Amino acid sequence: MFTQKSKLKELYQTPVGKDLLDTLARYAQRPNLFQNPILANLKIKTIGRLIGKNAPGVTDAILHLINSANETPPPFPPAITKKWWKEAVVYQIYPRSFQDSDGDGIGDLNGIRRRIPYLKELGVDAVWLSPIYDSPNDDMGYDIRDYRKIMAEFGGMEDFDALIRELHANGIRLILDMVLNHTSDEHEWFQKALANPQCVERDYYIWAKGRDGDEPNNWTSFFSGPAWNRYEETDEWGLHLFSKKQMDLNWDNPGLRAEVYDMISWWREKGVDGFRLDVINLISKENLEDGNNAIGALVGFRGIEHYFYGPHLHEYLHELREKAFRDAYTVGETVGMGLEMCRMLSAEERGELCTAFNFDHMDNPGKSRANEYRYDLRFLKSHFIKWQEEYGNNCWPTLFFENHDNPRMVSKINPDPRLREVIAKLLCVLQFTLKGTPFLYQGQELGMVNASFSSVNEYRDVEAINRYHELLKGRTQEEALRITSWGTRDHARTPMQWDSSENAGFTTGEPWLKVNPNYAQINAEEETRTSGSVFQFFKNLIALRKESETLVYGSFRVSGRKEKDTFCYYRESENETFYIEINLTEHEQPRNHAAPPAFHFCMGNYGRAAESLRPYEANVYQSIRRR
Ligand code: ISL
């Protein structure tokens, strides 16, 4: 057991210790702090001063998490096993904003079916649909009311059956988004629990008595405010880590788990090929003790240390694999998990997840999408080298820059419209030449960018709306709008831009969320017929990846490890090598490594290579195939 007297280097040897210390260092904007050999000899009790949070309880919380997570790290096997989901290009669709087919201003399943030829042309192998189930849409479908019913605005079960049939007929697999940490408070289980506290469904949720008339503990919601609703009828409080209408499920209840396994098996029997698992690492709550204030201030959510890597997480994930997912593909949305913890959750021999989403690269150290800042691409070099070199052959990375929760990456890096296409293509080169499964978010292949919002009334994102009203306590409407406009999830949810007709061809009705007015310049119709467009670049690089096992299973070797402004690397297999060179800055950079001899220029975001590396230049070279 580790104690306050344990040295940092001893803790750093454990999977959880390494991730927690690296996470703290990143939040403190000192990402390599704990690799310092001098500091490594210090006792953990000094950690408070090091990270600027010399607060009581931080080191106790870290020691407790490390001591209770006493797993042995998975081995490092010599070979990679081949799987379809390691070779696939996955395309995330946010159904509400993809294509409307009935003119109600909301995307739907028949609209997706209509766009299958577009997905085929791009080279997509699988689609991930954000939740399509019956929901009151407090959190746009991530608040599920009936897991076995299609959301009315999206169509009916017959439309789902038609969609999966046509996707499969076109060689495209289907991944559904499964939200298992919580349900809508309008779900039948929760309604029964309110109506009859003695019913079996009562214990499917997490209830507690208040404290002196206040919440049972000091936990805060991811969506602002306390994480509890009070229910007068029984004088109890119900836990909601997200919106007030998303009630956390009690995974310690075997009856609840059995209901979930049955429901997942039902979808698998309908032919679903895989599942994206919403905040899946939060399902095991250790206890309901107060959260540490310093950790809450550092991470932004008080109480998170009691549930982000709970005591039964591995047990429940293994049971999910055995009794529900079986051989279906799974990718866990594992908020707060570092590389080592993702290895514990997804190494092949552990029989838990197939892959995991780690978010460490989505913001620069110490930043979040709640901050206004220019994303510095140079941070990606150390991040990707670590994940390409240390993840192990029995784990498989996921490669993404956008999703439905984050602003458009091009806008985060540099909003200069003259650089938009070059940056979009640079991100494409990283996503499709590094080792891992690429997850492309709708519109990223067009180089879509953030919108601008003139009022909170234009927001549809519950997280942004709640935060706006919280900020109003002490700030003007203009300030609250400006601050929430940096990270509102609405940026990713403006309707897909299909063509230059009204509403960008998304709907003939009134769109549920405003269309970005730049659709006249940025749209699929224009780009699919224009050589050199962002779409064509994605299509060509996806095609290159498909014809070359090297870009899928080849080894990774960095070139110029110490150079800050450029990221150059090889992908190698026995008879073929690719060399990639990237300028991570908006300034011209000297080429410190000529492309190796016997390599030919394959593709690049400036069309051809030049004497030096121009702003954000990214080039792919290929060796002549050795026979
Ligand atoms: O963006 C995030 C991490 O980078 C978090 O703010 C995000 O809310 C968290 O990852 C959880 O997101 C998932 O669960 C939420 C839902 O609102 C998100 O859309 C979903 O991706 C609650 O179900």
XYZ file of C-alpha atoms and ligand atoms in Angstrom:
650
model
C 0.000 0.000 0.000
C 1.283 3.454 -0.911
C 1.388 6.160 1.768
C 2.115 9.891 2.020
C 5.756 8.896 2.401
C 5.812 7.004 -0.896
C 8.004 8.549 -3.589
C 6.441 9.928 -6.751
C 8.547 7.570 -8.867
C 7.039 4.566 -7.044
C 3.492 5.785 -7.763
C 4.468 6.531 -11.339
C 5.235 2.843 -11.827
C 1.538 1.925 -11.382
C -0.928 2.313 -14.314
C -3.377 4.466 -12.360
C -0.588 6.402 -10.629
C 1.053 7.300 -13.945
C -2.218 8.485 -15.480
C -3.317 10.461 -12.428
C 0.046 12.198 -12.017
C 0.240 12.963 -15.749
C -3.338 14.291 -15.672
C -2.619 16.537 -12.712
C 0.575 17.794 -14.395
C -1.404 18.558 -17.557
C -4.083 20.457 -15.656
C -1.257 22.405 -13.982
C 0.030 23.193 -17.517
C 3.314 21.388 -16.752
C 2.747 18.199 -18.815
C 6.189 16.600 -18.248
C 6.465 17.549 -14.581
C 6.619 14.043 -13.153
C 9.186 12.769 -15.635
C 11.693 15.088 -13.909
C 14.206 12.712 -12.232
C 14.808 15.058 -9.331
C 11.118 15.499 -8.542
C 10.547 11.772 -8.966
C 12.433 11.203 -5.729
C 10.134 13.475 -3.750
C 7.436 12.056 -1.482
C 3.853 12.325 -2.720
C 2.943 14.642 0.169
C 4.916 17.358 -1.693
C 2.587 17.080 -4.691
C 0.240 19.850 -3.513
C 2.945 22.494 -3.846
C 4.115 21.129 -7.201
C 0.757 21.473 -8.882
C -0.065 24.747 -7.164
C -2.938 23.243 -5.290
C -1.406 22.762 -1.865
C -4.804 21.641 -0.675
C -5.610 18.990 1.871
C -7.058 15.797 0.519
C -5.574 15.834 -3.003
C -2.827 13.365 -2.156
C -5.176 11.267 -0.006
C -7.576 11.004 -2.964
C -4.735 10.019 -5.317
C -3.361 7.429 -2.879
C -6.846 5.982 -2.349
C -7.439 5.602 -6.101
C -4.036 4.004 -6.646
C -4.317 1.656 -3.660
C -7.830 0.525 -4.589
C -7.005 0.000 -8.277
C -4.605 -2.852 -7.719
C -4.661 -4.396 -11.204
C -1.602 -5.699 -12.991
C -0.896 -3.886 -16.275
C -1.586 -5.937 -19.420
C 1.443 -7.476 -21.194
C 3.011 -6.197 -24.437
C 2.577 -9.005 -27.026
C 4.725 -9.059 -30.202
C 1.962 -9.125 -32.824
C -1.213 -7.226 -33.695
C -4.359 -9.289 -34.344
C -6.291 -8.199 -37.430
C -9.887 -7.019 -36.978
C -12.375 -5.262 -39.285
C -12.639 -2.350 -36.876
C -8.872 -1.786 -37.001
C -9.070 -1.352 -40.790
C -12.344 0.577 -40.940
C -12.908 4.300 -41.427
C -15.776 5.272 -39.102
C -18.011 8.285 -39.820
C -19.965 9.822 -36.935
C -23.431 11.067 -37.848
C -25.390 13.405 -35.561
C -28.776 12.355 -37.005
C -30.596 15.522 -35.908
C -28.338 17.618 -38.151
C -27.443 15.292 -41.016
C -30.344 15.180 -43.543
C -34.056 15.898 -43.088
C -36.348 13.909 -45.407
C -39.842 15.022 -44.293
C -39.478 18.782 -44.000
C -39.865 19.102 -40.210
C -36.458 20.792 -39.912
C -34.959 17.795 -38.081
C -32.668 15.166 -39.616
C -33.999 11.602 -39.720
C -33.187 7.980 -40.617
C -34.598 8.163 -44.150
C -32.437 11.223 -44.706
C -29.360 9.218 -43.702
C -30.402 6.406 -46.049
C -30.655 8.934 -48.886
C -27.025 9.957 -48.297
C -25.484 6.461 -48.375
C -24.039 7.089 -51.885
C -22.169 10.112 -50.475
C -20.737 7.992 -47.655
C -19.737 5.318 -50.179
C -17.980 7.859 -52.372
C -16.020 9.179 -49.382
C -14.911 5.615 -48.556
C -16.679 5.129 -45.212
C -16.740 1.564 -43.818
C -18.935 2.120 -40.743
C -21.224 4.797 -39.390
C -21.745 5.676 -35.708
C -25.162 7.264 -35.090
C -25.575 9.479 -32.025
C -28.666 8.256 -30.110
C -31.759 7.572 -32.248
C -34.033 6.322 -29.428
C -37.246 7.844 -28.062
C -36.231 10.855 -25.971
C -37.666 14.181 -24.699
C -34.414 15.662 -26.101
C -33.369 17.546 -23.010
C -29.838 16.521 -24.018
C -30.655 15.811 -27.686
C -31.185 12.091 -27.334
C -28.577 11.356 -24.673
C -31.578 11.248 -22.304
C -33.235 8.027 -23.397
C -36.919 7.434 -22.564
C -37.328 4.072 -24.394
C -34.271 2.073 -25.586
C -36.354 -0.049 -27.950
C -38.265 2.738 -29.742
C -37.010 5.134 -32.452
C -37.300 8.863 -31.650
C -40.491 10.032 -33.404
C -38.728 12.903 -35.214
C -36.246 10.403 -36.692
C -38.901 7.951 -38.000
C -40.067 4.463 -36.973
C -38.558 1.023 -36.481
C -39.393 0.206 -40.090
C -37.155 3.117 -41.139
C -34.363 1.747 -38.937
C -34.750 -1.698 -40.511
C -34.592 -0.143 -43.981
C -31.508 1.867 -43.041
C -29.486 -1.021 -41.616
C -30.473 -3.201 -44.570
C -29.265 -0.602 -47.074
C -26.085 0.175 -45.122
C -25.185 -3.518 -45.051
C -26.076 -3.898 -48.726
C -23.486 -1.171 -49.370
C -20.849 -2.804 -47.200
C -21.188 -0.236 -44.416
C -21.451 -1.421 -40.821
C -23.664 0.247 -38.200
C -22.493 1.372 -34.725
C -25.188 2.633 -32.336
C -24.592 5.058 -29.458
C -25.562 3.395 -26.167
C -26.167 5.602 -23.100
C -25.976 3.233 -20.124
C -24.906 5.549 -17.306
C -28.299 7.265 -17.095
C -31.832 7.391 -18.538
C -34.320 10.200 -19.021
C -36.449 10.910 -15.955
C -39.366 10.117 -18.287
C -38.149 6.530 -18.738
C -40.712 3.949 -17.570
C -38.290 2.671 -14.892
C -37.928 6.128 -13.323
C -41.635 6.876 -13.549
C -42.393 3.595 -11.770
C -39.780 4.433 -9.115
C -41.484 7.777 -8.445
C -44.989 6.295 -8.374
C -44.136 3.409 -6.039
C -40.920 3.639 -3.982
C -41.321 -0.050 -3.060
C -41.169 -1.213 -6.674
C -38.169 -3.157 -7.983
C -37.243 -0.296 -10.338
C -36.672 2.099 -7.406
C -33.209 0.652 -6.847
C -32.357 0.996 -10.549
C -31.446 4.610 -9.672
C -29.291 6.338 -7.034
C -31.229 7.941 -4.156
C -30.078 9.471 -0.889
C -31.462 11.449 2.028
C -30.556 15.134 2.144
C -28.217 16.770 4.649
C -29.856 19.491 6.777
C -32.327 20.115 3.980
C -29.564 20.301 1.325
C -28.168 17.874 -1.233
C -26.745 14.566 0.093
C -23.206 15.595 -0.935
C -21.278 18.358 -2.725
C -21.057 16.718 -6.171
C -21.590 19.017 -9.160
C -23.163 18.162 -12.506
C -21.223 18.229 -15.803
C -23.951 20.668 -16.852
C -23.594 23.203 -14.003
C -25.144 23.223 -10.551
C -25.585 20.434 -7.995
C -25.818 16.798 -9.224
C -29.079 16.132 -7.324
C -32.836 16.587 -7.777
C -35.058 16.665 -4.690
C -38.277 14.587 -4.684
C -40.761 15.809 -2.094
C -42.890 12.655 -2.201
C -40.235 10.564 -0.459
C -38.047 13.382 0.841
C -35.158 11.856 -1.080
C -32.704 13.165 -3.677
C -31.914 11.524 -7.041
C -28.422 11.650 -8.609
C -27.869 13.227 -12.065
C -24.293 13.741 -13.206
C -25.595 15.422 -16.341
C -28.823 17.329 -16.949
C -31.642 17.405 -14.390
C -33.581 15.065 -16.668
C -30.769 12.474 -16.973
C -30.979 10.234 -13.899
C -27.946 8.042 -13.073
C -28.503 4.299 -13.062
C -27.449 2.124 -10.139
C -25.181 -0.458 -11.765
C -24.735 -2.246 -8.447
C -28.278 -3.592 -8.930
C -28.092 -6.975 -10.757
C -31.682 -6.614 -11.980
C -30.813 -3.340 -13.726
C -27.740 -4.905 -15.323
C -29.857 -7.835 -16.579
C -32.346 -5.365 -18.168
C -29.451 -3.587 -19.933
C -27.912 -6.841 -21.206
C -31.283 -7.956 -22.558
C -31.802 -4.642 -24.377
C -28.317 -4.696 -25.972
C -28.799 -8.301 -27.113
C -32.065 -7.185 -28.729
C -30.238 -4.560 -30.828
C -27.424 -6.981 -31.661
C -29.998 -9.459 -32.944
C -31.281 -6.710 -35.265
C -27.855 -6.743 -36.923
C -26.113 -3.862 -35.176
C -22.348 -4.317 -35.643
C -21.030 -2.211 -32.761
C -21.724 0.243 -29.967
C -20.253 3.561 -28.802
C -20.649 3.632 -25.026
C -21.483 7.027 -23.565
C -19.404 7.960 -20.464
C -19.105 4.232 -19.776
C -16.339 4.598 -17.171
C -18.727 6.479 -14.847
C -21.111 3.562 -14.228
C -19.522 2.257 -11.007
C -19.981 4.716 -8.136
C -17.683 3.918 -5.195
C -19.726 5.827 -2.579
C -21.543 9.146 -2.124
C -18.887 10.878 -0.052
C -18.147 14.551 -0.624
C -15.713 15.357 -3.422
C -12.375 17.026 -2.715
C -12.642 20.768 -3.391
C -9.145 21.123 -4.869
C -9.696 18.258 -7.302
C -13.115 19.701 -8.156
C -11.541 23.106 -8.822
C -8.761 21.572 -10.945
C -10.935 19.204 -13.030
C -14.139 21.262 -13.011
C -16.481 18.616 -11.587
C -16.546 18.108 -7.827
C -16.895 14.461 -6.705
C -15.445 12.949 -9.901
C -12.819 10.955 -7.984
C -15.656 8.852 -6.494
C -17.006 7.625 -9.838
C -14.678 8.124 -12.848
C -12.892 4.784 -12.275
C -15.098 3.009 -9.745
C -14.392 -0.243 -7.888
C -16.653 -2.449 -10.080
C -15.963 -0.843 -13.456
C -13.870 -3.703 -14.845
C -16.286 -6.294 -13.454
C -19.283 -4.628 -15.135
C -17.463 -4.103 -18.445
C -16.432 -7.750 -18.498
C -20.000 -8.835 -17.736
C -21.267 -6.532 -20.509
C -18.853 -8.218 -22.941
C -19.809 -11.739 -21.846
C -23.609 -11.270 -21.559
C -24.425 -8.517 -24.031
C -21.837 -7.317 -26.597
C -20.292 -10.737 -27.211
C -18.369 -10.312 -30.518
C -19.788 -6.888 -31.383
C -17.338 -3.977 -31.655
C -17.298 -1.513 -28.758
C -15.681 1.893 -28.232
C -15.993 3.431 -24.797
C -16.257 7.183 -24.273
C -13.890 7.140 -21.289
C -13.726 10.697 -19.969
C -10.680 11.312 -17.805
C -8.968 8.006 -18.597
C -5.288 8.261 -19.539
C -3.244 5.879 -21.669
C -2.567 3.345 -18.892
C -6.193 3.227 -17.734
C -7.343 2.866 -21.351
C -4.959 -0.116 -21.614
C -6.599 -1.629 -18.518
C -10.036 -1.090 -20.125
C -9.320 -2.263 -23.665
C -6.342 -4.686 -23.841
C -7.568 -7.661 -25.855
C -7.020 -10.322 -23.205
C -9.078 -8.395 -20.635
C -12.370 -8.992 -22.489
C -13.830 -5.563 -21.695
C -13.823 -2.802 -24.388
C -12.379 -3.149 -27.903
C -11.257 0.487 -28.006
C -11.620 3.709 -26.007
C -11.876 7.449 -26.708
C -9.188 9.366 -24.813
C -9.634 13.168 -24.875
C -6.192 14.345 -23.761
C -5.462 15.850 -27.200
C -8.746 17.740 -27.570
C -7.385 20.760 -25.721
C -3.931 22.071 -24.898
C -2.724 21.278 -21.339
C -4.684 23.195 -18.723
C -7.301 24.327 -21.241
C -10.819 23.129 -21.982
C -13.382 24.044 -24.585
C -14.740 26.494 -22.005
C -11.653 28.655 -22.668
C -11.007 31.024 -25.567
C -7.532 30.216 -26.933
C -5.714 29.204 -30.113
C -5.011 25.489 -30.097
C -1.231 24.913 -30.468
C -0.739 21.898 -32.741
C 2.781 21.349 -31.399
C 1.213 19.683 -28.351
C -0.072 16.917 -30.619
C 3.487 15.709 -31.383
C 4.276 14.524 -27.842
C 0.717 13.231 -27.421
C 0.742 11.095 -30.554
C 4.323 9.837 -30.068
C 3.278 8.589 -26.614
C 0.126 6.860 -27.894
C 1.846 5.414 -30.991
C 4.792 4.026 -28.979
C 3.359 3.045 -25.579
C -0.161 1.709 -26.189
C 0.917 -1.853 -27.005
C -0.063 -4.268 -29.786
C -2.975 -5.633 -27.723
C -4.597 -2.168 -27.570
C -5.784 -0.101 -30.503
C -5.881 3.721 -30.633
C -8.845 5.776 -31.848
C -7.986 8.840 -33.950
C -10.403 11.770 -33.894
C -10.359 15.555 -33.733
C -14.078 16.309 -33.742
C -17.346 14.972 -32.417
C -20.804 16.303 -31.466
C -19.475 17.697 -28.170
C -16.596 19.832 -29.371
C -16.128 22.950 -31.504
C -14.761 22.481 -35.032
C -11.003 21.765 -34.756
C -10.003 24.051 -37.650
C -11.602 26.988 -35.795
C -9.758 26.110 -32.576
C -6.396 26.098 -34.372
C -6.672 29.214 -36.564
C -9.831 31.031 -37.705
C -8.087 32.692 -40.680
C -10.279 31.617 -43.627
C -7.217 31.576 -45.890
C -5.789 28.697 -43.836
C -8.999 26.704 -43.410
C -8.447 24.157 -46.176
C -4.742 23.664 -45.419
C -5.441 23.017 -41.734
C -8.389 20.705 -42.466
C -6.106 18.661 -44.751
C -3.264 18.631 -42.194
C -5.648 17.078 -39.665
C -6.668 14.558 -42.333
C -3.025 13.541 -42.843
C -2.593 12.925 -39.104
C -5.898 11.065 -38.787
C -5.283 8.737 -41.757
C -1.536 8.056 -41.537
C -1.157 7.365 -37.791
C -1.904 3.915 -36.347
C -5.473 3.577 -35.074
C -9.096 3.684 -36.179
C -10.021 7.080 -37.673
C -13.375 8.504 -36.511
C -14.468 11.253 -38.895
C -17.236 13.612 -37.697
C -19.866 14.783 -40.197
C -18.725 17.925 -42.052
C -15.069 17.532 -41.071
C -14.461 16.167 -44.593
C -15.763 19.482 -45.965
C -13.689 21.647 -43.650
C -16.784 22.945 -41.852
C -16.059 25.527 -39.154
C -17.663 27.112 -36.086
C -20.768 29.250 -36.452
C -21.461 32.520 -34.628
C -24.385 32.963 -32.251
C -25.938 36.385 -31.596
C -28.085 35.353 -28.639
C -28.536 32.519 -26.150
C -31.884 31.960 -27.897
C -29.909 30.558 -30.825
C -28.327 27.880 -28.593
C -29.886 24.420 -28.396
C -27.198 22.792 -26.212
C -28.387 22.270 -22.618
C -24.796 22.431 -21.366
C -24.230 25.894 -22.907
C -27.660 27.197 -21.904
C -27.166 26.118 -18.269
C -23.675 27.628 -18.171
C -24.959 30.886 -19.715
C -27.531 31.289 -16.946
C -24.950 30.382 -14.311
C -22.581 33.035 -15.723
C -25.354 35.649 -15.676
C -24.999 35.655 -11.888
C -22.380 38.401 -11.970
C -21.867 39.028 -15.695
C -23.714 40.855 -18.466
C -25.624 38.956 -21.167
C -22.916 39.946 -23.657
C -20.147 38.524 -21.456
C -22.082 35.322 -20.722
C -22.769 34.878 -24.464
C -19.154 35.554 -25.405
C -17.801 33.078 -22.862
C -20.255 30.297 -23.713
C -19.809 30.883 -27.463
C -16.213 29.571 -27.281
C -17.206 26.010 -26.379
C -20.920 25.566 -27.025
C -21.529 22.148 -28.545
C -23.850 23.820 -31.069
C -20.756 24.545 -33.207
C -20.576 20.855 -34.070
C -24.331 20.508 -34.490
C -25.156 23.125 -37.151
C -26.780 21.268 -40.060
C -24.654 19.391 -42.579
C -23.915 21.638 -45.573
C -24.985 19.675 -48.673
C -25.287 22.409 -51.310
C -25.813 26.136 -51.821
C -29.633 25.961 -51.925
C -31.709 27.258 -48.995
C -30.732 25.731 -45.641
C -27.755 24.120 -47.401
C -30.045 21.371 -48.730
C -30.454 20.027 -45.167
C -34.188 20.699 -44.913
C -37.099 22.250 -46.780
C -38.515 23.285 -43.390
C -37.291 25.532 -40.565
C -34.013 24.020 -39.309
C -34.027 23.079 -35.587
C -30.648 24.854 -35.242
C -29.351 27.639 -37.491
C -27.391 26.712 -40.608
C -23.906 28.216 -40.789
C -24.285 31.041 -43.369
C -20.991 30.014 -45.035
C -22.761 27.058 -46.667
C -22.739 28.861 -50.018
C -18.929 28.459 -50.069
C -18.539 25.271 -47.984
C -20.807 22.445 -49.161
C -20.642 18.860 -50.372
C -22.002 19.513 -53.871
C -19.246 22.037 -54.575
C -16.467 19.959 -53.050
C -17.356 16.579 -54.489
C -16.913 18.042 -57.979
C -13.884 20.286 -57.301
C -10.421 18.741 -57.492
C -8.167 19.841 -54.672
C -11.122 20.388 -52.328
C -11.023 19.221 -48.722
C -13.496 16.458 -49.600
C -11.317 15.195 -52.452
C -8.271 15.230 -50.163
C -10.086 13.108 -47.564
C -11.405 10.779 -50.264
C -7.953 10.288 -51.811
C -6.151 9.715 -48.515
C -8.838 7.293 -47.346
C -8.386 5.409 -50.612
C -4.602 5.338 -50.104
C -5.096 3.954 -46.596
C -7.426 1.254 -47.907
C -4.989 0.009 -50.495
C -2.070 -0.084 -48.052
C -1.896 -2.357 -45.023
C 1.148 -0.323 -43.981
C -0.983 2.679 -42.996
C -3.200 0.343 -40.946
C -0.898 -2.242 -39.384
C 2.547 -0.822 -40.172
C 4.948 0.191 -37.412
C 5.443 3.829 -36.331
C 8.893 5.432 -36.148
C 9.358 9.124 -35.350
C 12.028 11.163 -37.151
C 13.410 14.298 -35.421
C 11.868 13.517 -32.039
C 13.248 16.669 -30.406
C 12.102 19.134 -33.061
C 9.285 21.298 -31.637
C 7.701 22.771 -34.767
C 7.620 19.792 -37.095
C 6.326 16.244 -36.728
C 7.881 13.711 -39.103
C 7.441 9.961 -38.938
C 7.564 6.690 -40.828
C 4.959 3.967 -41.163
C 6.669 0.747 -42.170
C 5.876 -2.823 -43.205
C 8.156 -5.365 -44.767
C 7.709 -4.249 -48.351
C 6.517 -0.650 -48.101
C 7.247 2.534 -46.163
C 5.483 5.881 -45.892
C 7.192 9.063 -44.727
C 5.055 11.914 -43.393
C 6.292 15.451 -42.740
C 4.144 18.058 -40.999
C 4.702 21.713 -40.097
C 2.742 22.189 -36.870
C 2.971 25.971 -37.010
C 1.559 28.893 -38.991
C 5.151 29.939 -39.889
C 7.355 28.611 -42.654
C 9.821 26.032 -41.299
C 13.075 24.658 -42.768
C 12.883 21.019 -43.828
C 15.365 19.424 -41.420
C 14.960 16.009 -42.976
C 14.898 15.629 -46.732
C 12.395 13.004 -47.764
C 14.435 9.783 -47.762
C 15.833 8.634 -51.114
C 13.687 6.237 -53.202
C 10.510 7.868 -51.829
C 8.073 9.625 -54.138
C 5.689 12.422 -53.196
C 2.222 10.939 -52.747
C 0.016 13.816 -51.647
C 0.127 17.014 -49.624
C -2.080 19.919 -48.583
C -0.247 22.377 -50.872
C -0.553 20.070 -53.882
C 3.198 19.500 -54.122
C 6.317 19.760 -51.955
C 8.592 22.812 -51.967
C 12.034 23.836 -50.628
C 10.729 24.465 -47.104
C 7.612 23.590 -45.141
C 4.936 26.270 -45.590
C 2.433 27.145 -42.821
C 0.678 23.982 -41.638
C 2.149 22.013 -44.589
C 1.623 18.246 -44.472
C 3.088 15.837 -47.041
C 2.900 12.087 -47.535
C 5.697 10.217 -49.347
C 5.681 6.547 -50.310
C 8.613 4.219 -50.875
C 8.725 2.326 -54.104
C 7.203 -1.050 -53.231
C 9.914 -3.608 -52.681
C 9.055 -6.909 -54.383
O -16.896 17.031 -24.019
C -16.650 16.379 -23.054
C -15.386 15.570 -22.958
O -14.471 16.051 -23.935
C -17.571 16.382 -21.865
O -17.918 17.704 -21.611
C -18.819 15.564 -22.245
O -19.974 16.037 -21.698
C -18.589 14.198 -21.696
O -17.611 13.629 -22.486
C -19.835 13.316 -21.789
O -20.364 13.370 -23.085
C -21.324 12.352 -23.362
O -22.319 12.284 -22.348
C -23.174 13.410 -22.192
C -23.733 13.947 -23.514
O -24.262 15.252 -23.307
C -22.633 14.046 -24.565
O -23.182 14.481 -25.810
C -21.979 12.690 -24.693
O -20.981 12.691 -25.727
C -24.325 12.957 -21.296
O -24.924 11.818 -21.874
